[in-house]
Coordinates of C-alpha atoms in Angstrom, one line a residue:
M6 CA 10.2 48.5 35.7
D7 CA 12.3 47.2 38.4
S8 CA 13.9 43.5 37.4
G9 CA 11.7 42.0 40.3
R10 CA 8.9 43.0 38.9
R11 CA 9.7 42.4 35.0
S12 CA 10.8 38.6 35.7
T13 CA 7.4 38.4 37.6
I14 CA 5.1 39.5 34.6
L15 CA 7.6 37.5 32.5
Q16 CA 6.9 34.5 34.0
E17 CA 3.3 35.1 34.1
S18 CA 2.6 35.7 30.9
H19 CA 4.6 32.7 30.0
Y20 CA 3.4 30.5 32.1
G21 CA -0.4 31.8 31.8
R22 CA -0.2 32.0 27.9
S23 CA 1.3 28.6 26.9
N24 CA 0.0 26.6 29.7
L25 CA 2.9 25.5 31.0
P26 CA 3.9 24.7 35.1
M27 CA 5.2 27.3 37.4
P28 CA 9.0 27.0 39.3
S29 CA 8.2 25.8 42.0
T30 CA 11.0 28.2 43.4
I31 CA 12.4 32.1 41.5
K32 CA 15.2 33.9 42.7
K33 CA 14.3 37.8 42.1
S34 CA 17.4 39.1 40.8
S35 CA 19.4 42.5 42.2
T36 CA 17.5 45.7 41.6
S37 CA 20.2 47.1 39.5
S38 CA 19.9 46.3 35.6
K39 CA 23.6 45.9 35.9
S40 CA 24.0 42.7 37.5
R41 CA 20.3 40.9 36.5
M42 CA 21.4 37.1 37.1
S43 CA 19.2 34.1 36.1
L44 CA 15.7 34.1 37.6
A45 CA 16.1 30.0 37.8
G46 CA 19.3 30.1 39.4
P47 CA 22.1 28.5 38.3
A48 CA 23.0 25.7 35.8
L49 CA 22.4 21.9 36.5
R50 CA 25.6 20.8 34.1
P51 CA 29.1 22.3 33.0
P52 CA 28.6 25.1 30.6
Q53 CA 30.8 23.8 27.7
L54 CA 27.8 23.4 25.9
A55 CA 27.3 27.3 25.9
P56 CA 30.2 29.8 25.2
P57 CA 31.6 32.3 27.5
S58 CA 30.0 35.6 27.6
T59 CA 30.4 38.7 28.9
N60 CA 26.7 40.3 29.2
P61 CA 25.9 40.1 33.0
R62 CA 22.5 39.1 32.3
Q63 CA 21.8 35.0 33.1
S64 CA 19.9 32.2 32.2
M65 CA 16.5 32.5 33.8
A66 CA 16.7 28.8 34.2
R67 CA 18.7 25.9 34.9
S68 CA 19.8 24.3 31.9
Q69 CA 19.3 20.7 31.2
N70 CA 20.0 18.3 28.8
H71 CA 17.3 18.3 26.7
N72 CA 16.1 16.2 24.2
P73 CA 15.3 18.6 21.2
L74 CA 11.7 17.0 20.0
L75 CA 10.7 19.4 23.0
M76 CA 12.2 22.4 21.8
S77 CA 10.8 24.1 19.4
V78 CA 13.1 23.3 16.2
T79 CA 13.6 27.2 15.4
K80 CA 15.9 27.2 18.3
Q81 CA 19.5 27.7 18.4
N82 CA 21.9 24.7 20.4
V83 CA 23.4 27.5 22.3
G84 CA 22.5 29.9 25.1
R85 CA 18.9 28.5 25.3
T86 CA 17.7 27.2 28.3
P87 CA 14.1 26.3 30.4
L88 CA 11.9 28.6 32.1
H89 CA 11.3 25.7 35.0
N90 CA 13.5 23.9 37.1
V91 CA 13.2 20.0 36.1
Q92 CA 15.7 16.9 36.5
R93 CA 16.9 15.6 32.6
R94 CA 14.3 14.6 30.9
G95 CA 14.8 11.0 29.1
S96 CA 13.5 9.7 25.5
T97 CA 10.5 10.7 24.7
W98 CA 9.3 7.4 23.0
T99 CA 8.5 3.9 24.4
G100 CA 9.7 1.6 22.0
G101 CA 9.6 1.1 18.3
P102 CA 6.7 -0.9 16.7
G103 CA 5.7 -4.0 18.5
M104 CA 7.3 -3.1 21.0
P105 CA 5.7 -3.0 24.5
A106 CA 6.3 0.0 26.4
P107 CA 7.9 0.0 29.9
S108 CA 7.3 -0.5 33.1
G109 CA 8.2 -0.5 36.6
S110 CA 8.6 -3.9 37.0
Q111 CA 12.6 -5.2 35.5
S112 CA 11.0 -8.5 34.6
V113 CA 9.9 -7.6 31.0
K114 CA 11.1 -10.3 28.2
D115 CA 12.2 -8.9 24.9
P116 CA 9.3 -10.7 22.0
R117 CA 11.4 -9.6 19.7
P118 CA 12.8 -13.5 18.0
L119 CA 16.3 -12.2 18.0
R120 CA 18.2 -15.5 17.5
D121 CA 16.1 -16.1 14.3
K122 CA 18.9 -16.1 11.3
Q123 CA 16.6 -14.5 9.0
Y124 CA 14.9 -11.8 11.9
Q125 CA 18.9 -10.8 12.4
A126 CA 19.9 -10.7 8.2
K127 CA 16.6 -8.3 8.6
M128 CA 17.6 -6.2 11.1
R129 CA 21.0 -6.1 9.9
Q130 CA 19.7 -4.9 6.3
D131 CA 17.9 -2.1 8.7
I132 CA 20.8 -1.0 10.3
L133 CA 22.9 -1.0 7.3
A134 CA 20.3 1.1 5.6
Y135 CA 19.8 3.6 7.8
L136 CA 23.5 4.5 8.4
Q137 CA 25.0 4.3 4.9
A138 CA 21.4 6.5 4.2
N139 CA 22.8 9.2 6.8
G140 CA 26.3 9.7 5.7
F141 CA 27.8 6.7 7.6
E142 CA 30.5 4.5 5.7
I143 CA 29.9 1.1 7.0
T144 CA 29.7 -2.2 5.1
M145 CA 27.5 -5.4 5.7
S146 CA 31.0 -6.9 6.3
T147 CA 31.0 -4.8 9.6
L148 CA 28.3 -5.7 10.4
T149 CA 28.5 -9.8 10.3
N150 CA 31.7 -9.9 11.9
I151 CA 31.8 -6.8 13.9
Q152 CA 34.6 -5.5 16.2
G153 CA 34.3 -3.6 19.7
K154 CA 35.4 -0.2 18.7
D155 CA 32.7 -0.4 15.6
Y156 CA 30.0 -1.6 17.9
R157 CA 30.9 1.6 20.0
T158 CA 30.9 4.0 17.0
I159 CA 27.2 2.9 16.0
F160 CA 26.0 3.4 19.2
D161 CA 27.6 6.5 19.3
F162 CA 26.3 7.9 16.2
L163 CA 23.2 6.6 16.8
L164 CA 22.6 7.7 20.4
L165 CA 23.9 11.6 19.4
T166 CA 21.3 11.3 16.0
L167 CA 18.3 10.3 19.1
D168 CA 19.7 13.2 21.6
P169 CA 22.0 15.4 20.4
Y170 CA 22.5 16.9 24.1
H171 CA 23.6 13.6 25.5
I172 CA 26.8 13.5 27.0
L173 CA 30.0 10.9 26.4
N174 CA 33.0 11.5 28.9
Q175 CA 32.7 8.4 30.3
P176 CA 36.9 6.4 29.3
R177 CA 35.2 3.0 29.6
F178 CA 32.2 2.1 27.0
E179 CA 31.3 -0.5 29.7
D180 CA 30.2 2.8 32.3
E181 CA 27.9 4.3 29.7
F182 CA 26.4 1.6 28.0
V183 CA 24.0 0.6 30.3
P184 CA 22.9 3.9 31.6
A185 CA 22.7 5.9 28.2
L186 CA 20.0 2.9 27.1
K187 CA 18.1 3.3 30.4
A188 CA 18.1 7.4 29.6
L189 CA 16.6 6.5 26.2
R190 CA 14.0 3.9 28.1
Y191 CA 15.0 1.2 26.0
P192 CA 12.7 -1.7 27.4
F193 CA 14.9 -4.4 27.7
A194 CA 17.9 -2.4 29.3
H195 CA 18.1 -4.4 32.4
Q196 CA 19.0 -8.0 30.4
I197 CA 22.0 -6.2 28.9
D198 CA 25.4 -7.5 30.2
N199 CA 28.5 -5.2 30.6
K200 CA 30.7 -8.2 29.5
W201 CA 29.0 -8.8 26.1
L202 CA 30.9 -5.3 24.9
A203 CA 34.3 -6.9 24.9
A204 CA 33.0 -9.4 22.6
P205 CA 30.0 -8.2 20.7
A206 CA 30.2 -11.0 18.0
S207 CA 29.9 -13.9 19.9
M208 CA 26.8 -16.4 20.0
H209 CA 25.3 -15.3 23.2
S210 CA 26.0 -11.6 23.3
W211 CA 25.1 -10.5 19.5
P212 CA 21.7 -11.2 19.1
S213 CA 20.5 -8.8 22.4
L214 CA 23.6 -6.3 21.0
L215 CA 22.0 -6.0 17.7
G216 CA 18.5 -5.6 19.1
V217 CA 19.7 -2.9 20.8
L218 CA 21.2 -1.2 17.7
H219 CA 17.9 -2.2 15.4
W220 CA 16.3 -0.3 18.3
L221 CA 18.1 2.8 18.3
V222 CA 17.6 2.8 14.3
E223 CA 13.6 2.7 14.4
M224 CA 13.8 5.1 17.1
C225 CA 15.9 7.0 14.4
K226 CA 13.4 6.6 12.0
L227 CA 10.9 7.8 14.0
R228 CA 12.1 11.1 15.3
D229 CA 12.9 12.0 11.8
H230 CA 9.4 11.3 10.8
Y231 CA 8.1 13.4 13.8
L232 CA 10.5 16.4 12.7
N233 CA 9.5 16.4 9.3
S234 CA 5.7 15.7 9.7
Q235 CA 5.0 19.4 10.2
H236 CA 3.4 18.6 13.1
P237 CA 1.5 20.6 15.4
T238 CA 3.5 20.0 18.5
L239 CA 6.8 20.9 16.9
Q240 CA 6.2 24.1 17.7
D241 CA 8.0 26.2 14.6
P242 CA 6.2 28.8 13.6
E243 CA 6.8 28.5 9.9
I244 CA 4.9 25.7 9.2
I245 CA 2.2 27.7 11.4
P246 CA -0.8 28.5 8.1
D247 CA -2.2 31.9 7.6
E248 CA -5.4 31.1 9.5
F249 CA -5.2 29.3 12.6
D250 CA -7.2 28.5 15.4
D251 CA -4.8 25.0 17.1
P252 CA -4.1 26.3 20.3
L253 CA -1.1 24.7 19.8
D254 CA -0.3 27.1 17.0
H255 CA -1.0 30.1 19.5
A256 CA 1.1 28.1 22.1
A257 CA 3.9 28.4 19.1
L258 CA 4.1 32.4 18.2
A259 CA 3.9 32.2 22.2
F260 CA 7.0 30.7 22.7
D261 CA 8.7 32.5 20.0
Y262 CA 8.1 35.6 21.1
F263 CA 9.2 34.7 24.3
E264 CA 12.6 33.2 23.2
Q265 CA 13.1 36.6 21.3
T266 CA 12.1 38.9 23.8
Y267 CA 14.3 36.5 26.6
T268 CA 16.9 37.4 24.8
L269 CA 17.0 41.0 24.0
W270 CA 16.2 41.6 28.2
L271 CA 19.0 39.2 28.7
D272 CA 21.3 41.7 26.0
L273 CA 20.4 44.7 28.7
V274 CA 17.1 45.9 25.6
D275 CA 14.0 46.5 27.5
E276 CA 11.7 48.1 24.5
F277 CA 11.1 44.6 22.1
V278 CA 9.2 46.9 19.5
E279 CA 10.8 44.5 16.6
P280 CA 9.4 41.2 18.8
N281 CA 5.9 42.7 19.3
Q282 CA 5.1 44.2 15.4
H283 CA 6.4 40.8 14.4
L284 CA 3.6 39.1 16.4
E285 CA 1.0 41.8 15.8
D286 CA 1.5 41.6 12.3
R287 CA 1.6 37.5 12.1
Y288 CA -1.4 37.9 13.8
A289 CA -3.1 41.1 11.6
K290 CA -2.1 38.2 8.7
R291 CA -4.4 35.7 10.6
N292 CA -7.3 38.4 11.4
N293 CA -7.2 39.8 7.4
G294 CA -9.0 36.4 6.1
V295 CA -11.4 36.0 9.2
Q296 CA -11.8 39.7 8.5
T297 CA -12.6 39.5 5.4
E298 CA -15.3 36.4 5.7
L299 CA -16.6 38.4 8.3
D300 CA -17.4 41.4 6.0
D301 CA -18.4 38.9 3.2
Q302 CA -21.4 37.4 6.0
M303 CA -22.3 41.3 7.4
K304 CA -22.7 41.9 3.5
L305 CA -25.0 38.9 3.1
L306 CA -26.6 40.1 6.3
A307 CA -28.1 42.9 5.3
E308 CA -29.2 41.4 2.2
E309 CA -31.3 39.4 3.9
K310 CA -32.4 41.8 6.4
A311 CA -33.5 44.1 3.8
R312 CA -35.1 41.2 2.0
L313 CA -36.8 40.5 5.2
K314 CA -37.7 43.6 5.5
K315 CA -39.4 44.0 2.0
L316 CA -41.3 41.1 2.6
K317 CA -42.6 42.0 5.9
E318 CA -44.1 45.0 4.2
S319 CA -45.7 43.5 1.3
A320 CA -48.7 41.6 1.7
P321 CA -48.5 38.2 2.5
P322 CA -48.2 35.5 -0.6
I323 CA -50.4 33.3 0.5
D324 CA -53.6 35.5 0.0
K325 CA -52.3 36.6 -3.8
L326 CA -52.1 32.4 -4.6
T327 CA -55.5 31.8 -2.9
Q328 CA -57.0 34.5 -4.7
N329 CA -55.2 33.4 -8.3
N330 CA -56.0 29.6 -7.2
G331 CA -59.9 30.6 -6.5
L332 CA -59.5 32.0 -10.6
L333 CA -57.7 29.2 -12.0
K334 CA -60.4 26.8 -10.4
A335 CA -63.3 28.5 -11.9
D336 CA -61.6 29.3 -15.3
S337 CA -61.1 25.4 -15.0
E338 CA -64.9 24.7 -14.4
K339 CA -65.6 26.4 -17.5
F340 CA -63.1 24.9 -19.6
N341 CA -64.4 21.9 -18.7
K342 CA -68.6 22.9 -19.8
I343 CA -66.8 24.1 -23.4
L344 CA -65.2 20.8 -23.6
Q345 CA -68.5 18.9 -22.9
Q346 CA -70.1 20.9 -25.4
Y347 CA -67.9 20.5 -28.0
D348 CA -67.6 16.9 -27.7
S349 CA -71.3 16.2 -27.8
R350 CA -71.1 18.4 -30.8
K351 CA -68.0 16.1 -32.3
N352 CA -70.1 12.8 -31.6
K353 CA -73.1 14.0 -33.7
L354 CA -70.6 15.2 -36.7
R355 CA -68.8 11.6 -36.3
N356 CA -72.8 10.1 -36.6
T357 CA -73.8 12.6 -39.2
I358 CA -70.7 11.5 -41.5
A359 CA -71.1 7.7 -41.1
E360 CA -74.8 7.7 -42.3
L361 CA -73.5 9.6 -45.4
K362 CA -70.9 7.5 -46.4
S363 CA -73.7 4.3 -45.8
D364 CA -75.7 6.5 -48.3
I365 CA -72.9 6.9 -50.9
Q366 CA -71.5 3.1 -50.6
R367 CA -75.4 2.1 -51.1
D368 CA -76.1 4.8 -53.8
E369 CA -72.6 2.7 -55.7
D370 CA -73.7 -0.5 -55.4
H371 CA -77.4 0.6 -57.7
L372 CA -75.2 2.1 -60.2
E373 CA -72.8 -1.0 -60.3
R374 CA -75.9 -3.2 -60.8
L375 CA -77.3 -0.7 -63.3
N376 CA -73.9 -1.0 -65.5
G377 CA -74.0 -4.9 -65.5
E378 CA -78.0 -5.1 -66.7
H379 CA -77.2 -2.8 -68.9
E380 CA -74.3 -5.4 -70.5
R381 CA -76.7 -7.8 -70.5
L382 CA -79.0 -6.7 -72.2
L383 CA -76.4 -5.9 -74.9
D384 CA -75.3 -8.5 -75.0
I385 CA -78.5 -10.1 -75.6
V386 CA -78.7 -7.8 -77.8
K387 CA -75.8 -8.7 -80.0
T388 CA -76.8 -12.6 -79.9
Q389 CA -80.8 -12.2 -81.2
N390 CA -79.5 -12.2 -84.8
L391 CA -77.1 -15.6 -84.8
S392 CA -78.1 -18.7 -86.1
P393 CA -78.4 -21.8 -84.4
E394 CA -75.2 -23.7 -86.0
E395 CA -73.1 -20.7 -84.5
V396 CA -74.6 -20.7 -81.2
I397 CA -73.5 -24.5 -80.8
K398 CA -70.1 -23.6 -81.8
M399 CA -70.2 -20.7 -79.5
N400 CA -71.5 -22.7 -76.6
T401 CA -69.2 -25.5 -77.7
D402 CA -66.2 -22.9 -77.7
H403 CA -67.5 -21.4 -74.9
E404 CA -67.4 -24.9 -72.9
T405 CA -64.0 -25.5 -74.5
L406 CA -62.6 -22.9 -73.0
S407 CA -63.9 -23.2 -69.6
R408 CA -62.5 -26.3 -69.3
T409 CA -58.8 -25.4 -71.2
I410 CA -58.9 -22.1 -68.2
Q411 CA -60.3 -24.7 -65.7
E412 CA -56.9 -26.9 -66.7
L413 CA -54.9 -23.3 -66.7
K414 CA -55.7 -22.5 -63.7
Q415 CA -54.9 -25.9 -62.1
K416 CA -52.0 -25.8 -64.0
I417 CA -50.7 -22.3 -62.6
A418 CA -51.7 -23.2 -58.6
D419 CA -49.7 -26.6 -59.3
T420 CA -46.4 -24.7 -60.6
H421 CA -47.3 -21.7 -58.0
K422 CA -46.9 -24.8 -55.3
T423 CA -43.9 -26.3 -57.1
I424 CA -42.4 -22.7 -57.0
M425 CA -42.9 -22.7 -53.2
N426 CA -41.5 -26.0 -52.2
L427 CA -38.0 -25.2 -54.4
E428 CA -38.2 -21.4 -53.3
V429 CA -38.7 -22.9 -49.8
S430 CA -35.6 -25.8 -50.8
V431 CA -33.7 -22.6 -52.2
T432 CA -33.8 -20.8 -48.9
N433 CA -32.6 -23.5 -46.9
R434 CA -30.3 -24.8 -48.9
V435 CA -29.2 -20.7 -48.8
A436 CA -29.0 -20.9 -45.3
A437 CA -27.0 -24.3 -45.3
A438 CA -24.5 -22.8 -47.3
E439 CA -24.2 -19.5 -45.4
E440 CA -23.7 -21.3 -42.2
A441 CA -20.8 -23.6 -43.8
L442 CA -19.2 -20.8 -45.4
D443 CA -19.3 -19.2 -41.2
L444 CA -18.0 -22.2 -40.4
Y445 CA -15.3 -21.8 -42.9
T446 CA -14.6 -18.5 -41.7
N447 CA -14.9 -19.2 -37.7
L448 CA -12.3 -22.2 -38.8
L449 CA -9.9 -20.1 -40.5
S450 CA -9.8 -17.0 -37.8
S451 CA -9.2 -20.4 -34.8
L452 CA -6.8 -21.6 -37.8
E453 CA -5.1 -17.7 -38.2
L454 CA -4.9 -18.4 -41.8
F455 CA -6.8 -15.1 -43.2
P456 CA -4.3 -13.3 -45.4
P457 CA -1.2 -12.5 -45.3
L458 CA -0.8 -16.4 -45.3
P459 CA 3.0 -17.8 -44.1
A460 CA 5.2 -18.7 -46.9
P461 CA 5.2 -19.7 -50.0
W462 CA 1.1 -19.1 -49.6
E463 CA 1.4 -15.6 -48.9
S464 CA 0.1 -14.5 -52.4
I465 CA -2.8 -17.1 -51.5
D466 CA -6.5 -16.1 -50.2
L467 CA -8.3 -18.4 -48.9
T468 CA -11.5 -16.6 -47.8
L469 CA -14.9 -16.8 -49.7
E470 CA -18.4 -15.4 -49.2
L471 CA -21.8 -16.4 -50.8
N472 CA -23.6 -14.6 -53.5
S473 CA -27.6 -15.6 -53.6
A474 CA -28.2 -13.4 -55.6
V475 CA -26.7 -14.2 -59.1
S476 CA -28.7 -16.7 -61.9
N477 CA -25.4 -18.2 -63.0
P478 CA -24.8 -21.7 -60.2
Q479 CA -20.8 -20.9 -61.0
Q480 CA -20.9 -17.3 -59.4
L481 CA -22.5 -17.8 -56.3
L482 CA -19.2 -18.2 -54.7
I483 CA -17.4 -15.0 -54.6
G484 CA -12.7 -15.8 -54.4
A485 CA -11.1 -18.3 -55.9
D486 CA -11.1 -21.5 -57.0
I487 CA -12.0 -24.5 -54.4
R488 CA -10.6 -27.2 -56.5
K489 CA -7.3 -25.6 -58.3
V490 CA -6.6 -23.6 -54.9
I491 CA -8.5 -23.6 -51.9
K492 CA -8.4 -27.0 -51.5
P493 CA -4.3 -27.7 -52.7
T494 CA -3.5 -24.5 -50.2
L495 CA -5.6 -26.4 -47.5
N496 CA -4.1 -29.7 -47.7
A497 CA -0.7 -28.2 -48.0
I498 CA -1.6 -26.9 -44.8
A499 CA -2.3 -29.4 -43.0
E500 CA 0.0 -31.4 -44.2
S501 CA 2.6 -28.6 -42.8
K502 CA 1.1 -28.8 -39.5
R503 CA 1.3 -32.6 -39.3
S504 CA 5.0 -32.1 -39.7
E505 CA 5.0 -29.7 -37.0
R506 CA 3.0 -31.4 -34.7
A507 CA 5.4 -34.8 -35.1
S508 CA 8.4 -32.8 -33.8
V509 CA 6.4 -30.7 -30.8
Q510 CA 5.2 -34.5 -30.3
N511 CA 9.2 -35.4 -30.5
E512 CA 10.1 -32.6 -28.4
R513 CA 7.9 -33.2 -25.7
I514 CA 8.6 -36.7 -25.5
K515 CA 12.5 -35.7 -25.4
V516 CA 11.7 -33.8 -22.3
D517 CA 9.6 -35.9 -20.5
D518 CA 12.5 -38.6 -20.3
E519 CA 14.5 -35.3 -18.9
L520 CA 12.0 -34.1 -16.6
D521 CA 11.9 -37.9 -15.5
Q522 CA 15.9 -37.7 -15.7
L523 CA 16.0 -34.7 -13.2
T524 CA 13.0 -36.7 -10.7
L525 CA 15.5 -39.3 -10.8
E526 CA 18.4 -37.2 -9.4
C527 CA 15.9 -35.4 -7.5
E528 CA 14.8 -38.4 -5.7
S529 CA 18.9 -39.3 -5.2
V530 CA 19.9 -36.2 -3.9
E531 CA 16.5 -36.0 -1.6
E532 CA 18.4 -39.9 -0.8
D533 CA 21.3 -38.4 -0.2
V534 CA 20.3 -35.5 1.6
G535 CA 18.5 -38.1 4.5
D536 CA 22.4 -39.9 4.8
V537 CA 23.7 -36.4 5.1
E538 CA 21.1 -36.0 7.8
K539 CA 21.6 -39.3 9.2
K540 CA 26.1 -38.4 9.6
V541 CA 24.2 -34.9 10.7
D542 CA 22.7 -36.4 13.8
A543 CA 25.8 -38.8 14.5
L544 CA 27.9 -35.5 14.3
N545 CA 25.6 -34.1 16.7
E546 CA 25.8 -37.1 18.9
Q547 CA 29.7 -37.3 18.7
A548 CA 29.1 -33.7 19.7
D549 CA 27.1 -34.5 22.4
D550 CA 29.5 -37.0 23.5
I551 CA 32.4 -34.7 23.4
R552 CA 30.9 -32.7 25.1
D553 CA 29.2 -34.9 28.4
A554 CA 33.1 -36.2 28.2
A555 CA 34.6 -32.6 28.6
T556 CA 32.5 -32.0 31.7
R557 CA 33.3 -35.4 33.7
E558 CA 36.7 -34.0 32.8
A559 CA 36.0 -30.8 33.9
L560 CA 34.3 -32.6 37.2
V561 CA 37.3 -34.9 37.9
A562 CA 39.9 -31.9 37.0
G563 CA 37.7 -29.8 39.4
Q564 CA 38.2 -32.4 41.6
E565 CA 41.6 -33.3 41.6
T566 CA 42.3 -29.3 41.9
D567 CA 40.1 -29.4 45.0
R568 CA 42.6 -32.2 46.3
L569 CA 45.8 -30.3 44.8
Q570 CA 44.3 -27.6 46.5
R571 CA 43.5 -29.7 50.2
D572 CA 47.2 -31.0 49.7
L573 CA 48.4 -27.5 48.9
T574 CA 46.8 -26.3 52.0
A575 CA 48.3 -28.9 54.5
A576 CA 51.7 -28.4 52.6
R577 CA 51.8 -24.9 53.2
N578 CA 51.1 -25.9 57.1
A579 CA 53.2 -28.7 57.1
A580 CA 56.2 -26.0 55.5
L581 CA 54.7 -23.6 58.4
S582 CA 55.6 -26.2 61.3
N583 CA 58.3 -28.0 59.4
G584 CA 59.9 -25.3 58.0
M585 CA 62.6 -25.6 54.7
G586 CA 62.1 -29.3 54.3
V587 CA 59.0 -29.0 53.0
K588 CA 59.3 -25.9 50.3
S589 CA 60.3 -28.6 48.1
R590 CA 57.0 -30.6 47.9
L591 CA 55.3 -27.5 48.0
Q592 CA 56.5 -26.4 44.9
A593 CA 55.4 -30.0 43.3
L594 CA 51.8 -28.9 44.5
E595 CA 52.3 -25.8 43.0
F596 CA 53.2 -27.4 39.1
D597 CA 50.4 -30.0 39.4
Y598 CA 47.8 -27.4 40.2
R599 CA 49.1 -25.0 37.0
E600 CA 49.3 -27.7 35.1
Q601 CA 45.2 -29.5 36.4
I602 CA 44.3 -25.9 35.7
E603 CA 45.8 -25.3 32.0
K604 CA 44.8 -29.1 31.2
I605 CA 40.9 -27.6 32.6
S606 CA 41.3 -24.6 30.2
R607 CA 43.0 -26.1 27.1
L608 CA 40.0 -28.7 27.1
K609 CA 37.1 -26.5 27.7
E610 CA 38.9 -24.4 24.5
E611 CA 39.4 -27.8 22.6
T612 CA 35.3 -28.1 23.6
V613 CA 34.2 -24.6 22.7
R614 CA 35.8 -25.7 19.6
A615 CA 34.5 -28.6 18.1
I616 CA 31.1 -27.7 18.9
L617 CA 31.1 -24.4 16.8
K618 CA 33.3 -26.3 14.1
N619 CA 30.8 -29.0 14.0
S620 CA 27.9 -26.2 13.8
H621 CA 29.4 -24.4 11.0
E622 CA 29.9 -27.6 9.3
I623 CA 26.2 -28.4 9.4
A624 CA 25.0 -24.7 8.7
M625 CA 27.3 -24.9 5.7
F626 CA 26.2 -28.1 4.4
K627 CA 22.1 -27.4 5.0
E628 CA 22.8 -24.4 3.5
E629 CA 24.6 -26.0 0.6
V630 CA 21.9 -28.5 0.1
S631 CA 19.0 -25.8 0.3
R632 CA 21.0 -24.0 -2.7
H633 CA 21.2 -27.2 -4.4
L634 CA 17.6 -28.2 -3.9
R635 CA 16.4 -24.5 -5.1
E636 CA 19.2 -24.6 -8.2
L637 CA 16.8 -28.2 -8.8
R638 CA 13.5 -26.8 -8.6
E639 CA 14.4 -23.5 -10.4
F640 CA 15.6 -25.6 -13.7
A641 CA 12.6 -28.3 -13.3
E642 CA 9.8 -25.3 -13.2
S643 CA 12.0 -23.3 -15.9
D644 CA 11.9 -26.6 -18.1

């Protein structure tokens, strides 16, 4: 197969399977295999990133400064080129968390509070943590008072971390700073002034430059998170599972295959045996699980088909169920008839048994009456041989005994009534005693007086139990003696608790006095703070006056400078007209002009220094007052 047909097939395979755009122009190589050239023309950048090769085959596409996130993570950094001609692509990110997306307009303002001290401290801490975690030696003092070379070192480190293919070949840092930010699509690159890099730690330039470093750190974090996310768009064949259906996984395997075959083709190898075998094995490994599942499903399908065939050949189950239902209904009717017969027989037996029981009871009553009559007759027979006196005596004794029995019955009833009242009273008193013991036990529990007691009462048990079943009243309570042990112990414990309470009250009074003193001190400190704030306001007014005076003097000096310039111009003209006679006057005017310029510069420097000094003193004083107030608050809260 000649090289022209080979290049066409390779391009169609690559762009057709991986859904990549076809290049607009493709240069065909020569028909000789010894002089094959790149399919996309010469490279657009210097070849310093790739070592020189004696291989006559050249790259298939122009080499570009690509972001590594747009290529497969398994590709080498040397000798790999894309298959279509594009200009250099910048960073794929448009901003950090909460950052607006860049637009065509250059008037987008930075919404971050860059001049907020707390936000600046947070940004410095994030930058320091990321740099130290990635092996960059730096301290917080370097970020606090940064120099131009330190800023460039940090910027270059973050830039190369974010885009390792970025070329840093400009002699001046100011010439490549803003273009690099625009290449990375920094949304606020139009607000950066190159003059700030001369003194990055100044008040007007440091917030924006610090925001640039923080944005780069956030982008580096996002890049690291993306590279470690194992997302299918990374085009890494190593993270593709055994069974996959994602088009991105297919594209990753296709890209890896194209890379291997393209490398072999550049090395004058026309047979791609190993890449073909590797790709076939990979898809065979993917198809194993699918084939196993397919076999299982086919086996299940065969079983279900056999079951369906058996069901179709046999009689419908509904016929058998209908027949069984009819038989069961007939058996149910028969069973209900048998139950009715047995119920009627049961009712008849019950009636017969009730009649027999009434007859037996009637016969027993008749037998008892006969026995009573027999005894009465026997008593009459026995009493017929007694004399009248004996009968009278017996009657008298009988009446006496009857009265005595009635009196005894009355006393028994009264005794029962008294016993019932006493039992109710005893029950109520036992319940009251149990409630009192429960209350006593709860008090012991709440006062933490259960054994073991604190010294010197560790050998005493204050618990009591009620035994209401004993007959001896002295044994009703189980435990130590109340009068000799429990009561003196409780009195001693109460006395110790009262003494402890008195000491606690004294300590509380002392703490209240100290708290009142601290409150007075806080009020005095607040008054001092108010006075100091007044002084700060006065200092601010003085600084404003100094600034106004410096402005007026600068205006006067400017006017004087303009006048001197006019005089100098007039003197020069006069010198030209009058000759050397006016040269001395011209020199004097030049000296005056220089003195005025130096005076203006000195006044400006003194004004700036005075403003910076006053601002620094105000900030330090506020920080000191805040620290004292925090210490007082922490001390008051701890007490």
